PDB file of C-alpha atoms in Angstrom:
ATOM      1  CA  MET Z   1      15.151   7.428  -5.602  1.00  0.00           C
ATOM      2  CA  VAL Z   2      13.624   6.938  -9.248  1.00  0.00           C
ATOM      3  CA  PHE Z   3      10.245   6.914 -10.154  1.00  0.00           C
ATOM      4  CA  GLY Z   4       9.048   5.779 -13.736  1.00  0.00           C
ATOM      5  CA  ASP Z   5       6.947   7.308 -16.145  1.00  0.00           C
ATOM      6  CA  ASP Z   6       3.455   6.060 -17.010  1.00  0.00           C
ATOM      7  CA  ASP Z   7       3.587   3.235 -19.061  1.00  0.00           C
ATOM      8  CA  GLY Z   8       0.707   4.031 -21.518  1.00  0.00           C
ATOM      9  CA  ARG Z   9      -1.629   1.223 -20.672  1.00  0.00           C
ATOM     10  CA  ILE Z  10      -1.653   0.705 -16.673  1.00  0.00           C
ATOM     11  CA  PHE Z  11      -0.100   3.102 -14.718  1.00  0.00           C
ATOM     12  CA  ASN Z  12      -0.115   6.989 -14.728  1.00  0.00           C
ATOM     13  CA  ARG Z  13       3.605   8.513 -13.609  1.00  0.00           C
ATOM     14  CA  PHE Z  14       4.566   7.697 -10.383  1.00  0.00           C
ATOM     15  CA  THR Z  15       5.112  11.151  -8.940  1.00  0.00           C
ATOM     16  CA  VAL Z  16       1.448  12.120  -9.491  1.00  0.00           C
ATOM     17  CA  ALA Z  17       0.841  10.552  -5.763  1.00  0.00           C
ATOM     18  CA  LEU Z  18       2.853  12.146  -3.058  1.00  0.00           C
ATOM     19  CA  ASP Z  19       1.855   9.341  -0.876  1.00  0.00           C
ATOM     20  CA  VAL Z  20       3.836   6.310  -2.802  1.00  0.00           C
ATOM     21  CA  ILE Z  21       6.897   9.276  -2.675  1.00  0.00           C
ATOM     22  CA  ALA Z  22       6.726   8.716   1.061  1.00  0.00           C
ATOM     23  CA  HIS Z  23       6.223   4.887   0.813  1.00  0.00           C
ATOM     24  CA  GLU Z  24       9.624   4.964  -0.859  1.00  0.00           C
ATOM     25  CA  LEU Z  25      11.441   7.307   1.197  1.00  0.00           C
ATOM     26  CA  THR Z  26      10.208   5.161   4.049  1.00  0.00           C
ATOM     27  CA  HIS Z  27      11.830   2.041   2.355  1.00  0.00           C
ATOM     28  CA  GLY Z  28      15.048   3.418   2.697  1.00  0.00           C
ATOM     29  CA  VAL Z  29      14.793   4.741   6.110  1.00  0.00           C
ATOM     30  CA  SER Z  30      13.870   0.631   7.338  1.00  0.00           C
ATOM     31  CA  ASP Z  31      16.070  -0.658   4.724  1.00  0.00           C
ATOM     32  CA  ARG Z  32      19.180   1.462   6.644  1.00  0.00           C
ATOM     33  CA  GLU Z  33      17.863   1.502  10.046  1.00  0.00           C
ATOM     34  CA  GLY Z  34      15.105  -1.479  10.220  1.00  0.00           C
ATOM     35  CA  GLY Z  35      17.157  -4.699   9.561  1.00  0.00           C
ATOM     36  CA  LEU Z  36      13.874  -6.364   8.252  1.00  0.00           C
ATOM     37  CA  SER Z  37      14.611  -8.896   5.901  1.00  0.00           C
ATOM     38  CA  TYR Z  38      12.907  -8.069   2.390  1.00  0.00           C
ATOM     39  CA  GLN Z  39      11.458 -11.814   2.338  1.00  0.00           C
ATOM     40  CA  GLY Z  40       8.215 -13.414   3.627  1.00  0.00           C
ATOM     41  CA  GLN Z  41       6.732 -12.069   7.007  1.00  0.00           C
ATOM     42  CA  SER Z  42       9.283  -9.707   7.520  1.00  0.00           C
ATOM     43  CA  GLY Z  43       9.193  -7.998   3.782  1.00  0.00           C
ATOM     44  CA  ALA Z  44       5.332  -7.810   4.275  1.00  0.00           C
ATOM     45  CA  LEU Z  45       5.456  -5.478   7.596  1.00  0.00           C
ATOM     46  CA  ASN Z  46       8.393  -3.974   5.489  1.00  0.00           C
ATOM     47  CA  GLU Z  47       5.911  -2.844   3.232  1.00  0.00           C
ATOM     48  CA  SER Z  48       3.419  -2.314   5.670  1.00  0.00           C
ATOM     49  CA  LEU Z  49       5.577   0.098   7.596  1.00  0.00           C
ATOM     50  CA  ALA Z  50       5.952   2.151   4.263  1.00  0.00           C
ATOM     51  CA  ASP Z  51       2.221   2.003   4.010  1.00  0.00           C
ATOM     52  CA  VAL Z  52       1.552   3.577   7.028  1.00  0.00           C
ATOM     53  CA  PHE Z  53       3.883   6.497   6.576  1.00  0.00           C
ATOM     54  CA  GLU Z  54       2.288   7.026   3.288  1.00  0.00           C
ATOM     55  CA  ILE Z  55      -0.954   7.060   4.371  1.00  0.00           C
ATOM     56  CA  LEU Z  56       0.292   9.372   7.400  1.00  0.00           C
ATOM     57  CA  THR Z  57       1.567  11.675   4.711  1.00  0.00           C
ATOM     58  CA  LYS Z  58      -1.343  11.488   2.788  1.00  0.00           C
ATOM     59  CA  GLN Z  59      -3.730  12.657   5.226  1.00  0.00           C
ATOM     60  CA  PHE Z  60      -1.463  15.319   6.583  1.00  0.00           C
ATOM     61  CA  HIS Z  61      -0.959  16.865   2.846  1.00  0.00           C
ATOM     62  CA  LEU Z  62      -4.745  16.838   2.230  1.00  0.00           C
ATOM     63  CA  GLN Z  63      -5.623  17.439   5.844  1.00  0.00           C
ATOM     64  CA  GLN Z  64      -7.858  14.765   5.979  1.00  0.00           C
ATOM     65  CA  ARG Z  65      -9.179  13.623   9.411  1.00  0.00           C
ATOM     66  CA  VAL Z  66      -9.377   9.816  10.228  1.00  0.00           C
ATOM     67  CA  SER Z  67     -12.782   9.633  10.192  1.00  0.00           C
ATOM     68  CA  SER Z  68     -13.249  11.132   6.698  1.00  0.00           C
ATOM     69  CA  ALA Z  69      -9.961   9.819   5.071  1.00  0.00           C
ATOM     70  CA  ASP Z  70     -10.212   7.236   2.264  1.00  0.00           C
ATOM     71  CA  TRP Z  71      -7.359   4.868   3.176  1.00  0.00           C
ATOM     72  CA  LEU Z  72      -6.225   4.083  -0.035  1.00  0.00           C
ATOM     73  CA  ILE Z  73      -2.660   3.892  -1.373  1.00  0.00           C
ATOM     74  CA  GLY Z  74      -1.611   4.943  -4.479  1.00  0.00           C
ATOM     75  CA  VAL Z  75      -5.094   6.635  -5.624  1.00  0.00           C
ATOM     76  CA  GLY Z  76      -4.088   8.360  -9.159  1.00  0.00           C
ATOM     77  CA  LEU Z  77      -1.534   5.655 -10.185  1.00  0.00           C
ATOM     78  CA  PHE Z  78      -3.617   3.464 -12.366  1.00  0.00           C
ATOM     79  CA  LEU Z  79      -5.215   5.383 -15.527  1.00  0.00           C
ATOM     80  CA  PRO Z  80      -8.507   5.887 -16.218  1.00  0.00           C
ATOM     81  CA  ASP Z  81      -9.246   2.900 -18.185  1.00  0.00           C
ATOM     82  CA  MET Z  82      -8.524   0.599 -15.342  1.00  0.00           C
ATOM     83  CA  ASN Z  83     -11.242  -0.570 -12.728  1.00  0.00           C
ATOM     84  CA  ALA Z  84      -9.002   0.292  -9.882  1.00  0.00           C
ATOM     85  CA  ARG Z  85      -8.964   2.597  -7.316  1.00  0.00           C
ATOM     86  CA  GLY Z  86      -5.364   2.656  -5.752  1.00  0.00           C
ATOM     87  CA  LEU Z  87      -2.976  -0.346  -4.958  1.00  0.00           C
ATOM     88  CA  ARG Z  88      -4.047  -1.184  -1.740  1.00  0.00           C
ATOM     89  CA  SER Z  89      -6.484  -0.309   0.731  1.00  0.00           C
ATOM     90  CA  ILE Z  90      -5.789  -0.150   4.517  1.00  0.00           C
ATOM     91  CA  ALA Z  91      -9.911  -0.062   5.254  1.00  0.00           C
ATOM     92  CA  ALA Z  92     -10.622  -2.960   3.216  1.00  0.00           C
ATOM     93  CA  PRO Z  93      -7.586  -5.156   1.721  1.00  0.00           C
ATOM     94  CA  GLY Z  94      -8.372  -7.079  -1.197  1.00  0.00           C
ATOM     95  CA  SER Z  95     -10.874  -3.949  -2.585  1.00  0.00           C
ATOM     96  CA  SER Z  96      -8.339  -1.655  -4.240  1.00  0.00           C
ATOM     97  CA  TYR Z  97      -9.295  -3.229  -7.658  1.00  0.00           C
ATOM     98  CA  ASP Z  98     -10.823  -5.982  -9.952  1.00  0.00           C
ATOM     99  CA  ASP Z  99     -10.056  -5.515 -13.569  1.00  0.00           C
ATOM    100  CA  PRO Z 100      -9.544  -7.701 -16.535  1.00  0.00           C
ATOM    101  CA  VAL Z 101      -5.897  -6.609 -17.076  1.00  0.00           C
ATOM    102  CA  LEU Z 102      -4.647  -6.678 -13.325  1.00  0.00           C
ATOM    103  CA  GLY Z 103      -6.980  -8.919 -11.838  1.00  0.00           C
ATOM    104  CA  LYS Z 104      -8.462  -9.040  -7.986  1.00  0.00           C
ATOM    105  CA  ASP Z 105      -6.486  -7.237  -5.743  1.00  0.00           C
ATOM    106  CA  PRO Z 106      -5.298 -10.108  -3.519  1.00  0.00           C
ATOM    107  CA  GLN Z 107      -4.669  -8.545  -0.277  1.00  0.00           C
ATOM    108  CA  PRO Z 108      -5.741 -10.481   2.881  1.00  0.00           C
ATOM    109  CA  GLY Z 109      -7.019  -8.422   5.877  1.00  0.00           C
ATOM    110  CA  HIS Z 110      -6.455 -11.665   8.334  1.00  0.00           C
ATOM    111  CA  MET Z 111      -3.748 -13.774   9.176  1.00  0.00           C
ATOM    112  CA  ARG Z 112      -6.135 -16.896   8.612  1.00  0.00           C
ATOM    113  CA  ASP Z 113      -5.863 -15.654   5.280  1.00  0.00           C
ATOM    114  CA  TYR Z 114      -1.991 -15.206   4.666  1.00  0.00           C
ATOM    115  CA  VAL Z 115      -0.632 -16.096   1.385  1.00  0.00           C
ATOM    116  CA  LYS Z 116       2.189 -18.137   1.105  1.00  0.00           C
ATOM    117  CA  THR Z 117       3.844 -18.324  -1.761  1.00  0.00           C
ATOM    118  CA  ARG Z 118       7.344 -17.995  -3.304  1.00  0.00           C
ATOM    119  CA  GLU Z 119       6.730 -15.365  -6.023  1.00  0.00           C
ATOM    120  CA  ASP Z 120       7.082 -11.795  -4.869  1.00  0.00           C
ATOM    121  CA  ASN Z 121       9.569 -12.278  -2.383  1.00  0.00           C
ATOM    122  CA  GLY Z 122       7.282 -14.443  -0.330  1.00  0.00           C
ATOM    123  CA  GLY Z 123       4.057 -12.169  -0.828  1.00  0.00           C
ATOM    124  CA  VAL Z 124       5.733  -9.007   0.390  1.00  0.00           C
ATOM    125  CA  HIS Z 125       3.271  -6.704  -1.615  1.00  0.00           C
ATOM    126  CA  ILE Z 126       0.577  -9.286  -0.963  1.00  0.00           C
ATOM    127  CA  ASN Z 127       0.759  -9.898   2.733  1.00  0.00           C
ATOM    128  CA  PRO Z 128       1.072  -6.143   4.003  1.00  0.00           C
ATOM    129  CA  GLY Z 129      -2.927  -5.972   4.057  1.00  0.00           C
ATOM    130  CA  ILE Z 130      -3.089  -7.835   7.097  1.00  0.00           C
ATOM    131  CA  PRO Z 131      -1.018  -5.357   9.806  1.00  0.00           C
ATOM    132  CA  ASN Z 132      -2.131  -2.612   7.367  1.00  0.00           C
ATOM    133  CA  HIS Z 133      -5.819  -3.697   8.085  1.00  0.00           C
ATOM    134  CA  GLY Z 134      -5.128  -3.224  12.325  1.00  0.00           C
ATOM    135  CA  LEU Z 135      -3.912   0.569  11.417  1.00  0.00           C
ATOM    136  CA  LEU Z 136      -7.914   1.417  10.989  1.00  0.00           C
ATOM    137  CA  PRO Z 137      -9.288   0.510  14.527  1.00  0.00           C
ATOM    138  CA  VAL Z 138      -6.318   1.781  16.336  1.00  0.00           C
ATOM    139  CA  SER Z 139      -6.396   5.257  14.726  1.00  0.00           C
ATOM    140  CA  LEU Z 140     -10.311   5.364  15.325  1.00  0.00           C
ATOM    141  CA  ILE Z 141      -9.743   5.071  19.055  1.00  0.00           C
ATOM    142  CA  PRO Z 142     -10.515   8.586  20.717  1.00  0.00           C
ATOM    143  CA  THR Z 143      -7.779  10.160  22.356  1.00  0.00           C
TER     144      THR Z 143
END
């Protein structure tokens, strides 16, 4: 795996966030074992699986309880001048950033809001908010 340095304008170095490293590692596993096409809904599910393992890794590392976790993906990736908390939010898809340079986080949280597009391999980085958002209520079920 190769992780980029900061660009000095928007992003910090990508190794600043352990969860992002876990995300990319999960892509390696799912690419080899999962058989999910990286296009459209299948690609969004591929991203969601990586997000789930990313958030689990982060919560384990920080010893966060489900109820007190921030449920944000990629905290610390954006430079301080950006109006951004992270790349994606599991708890509130579409709320991670709203910045003049970045635009507004386009993540839908429900299938009725699925974004059909030809860009980004059919929205693989836009639509994982749909299955991601289902993780939070399941995680809060008492055991």
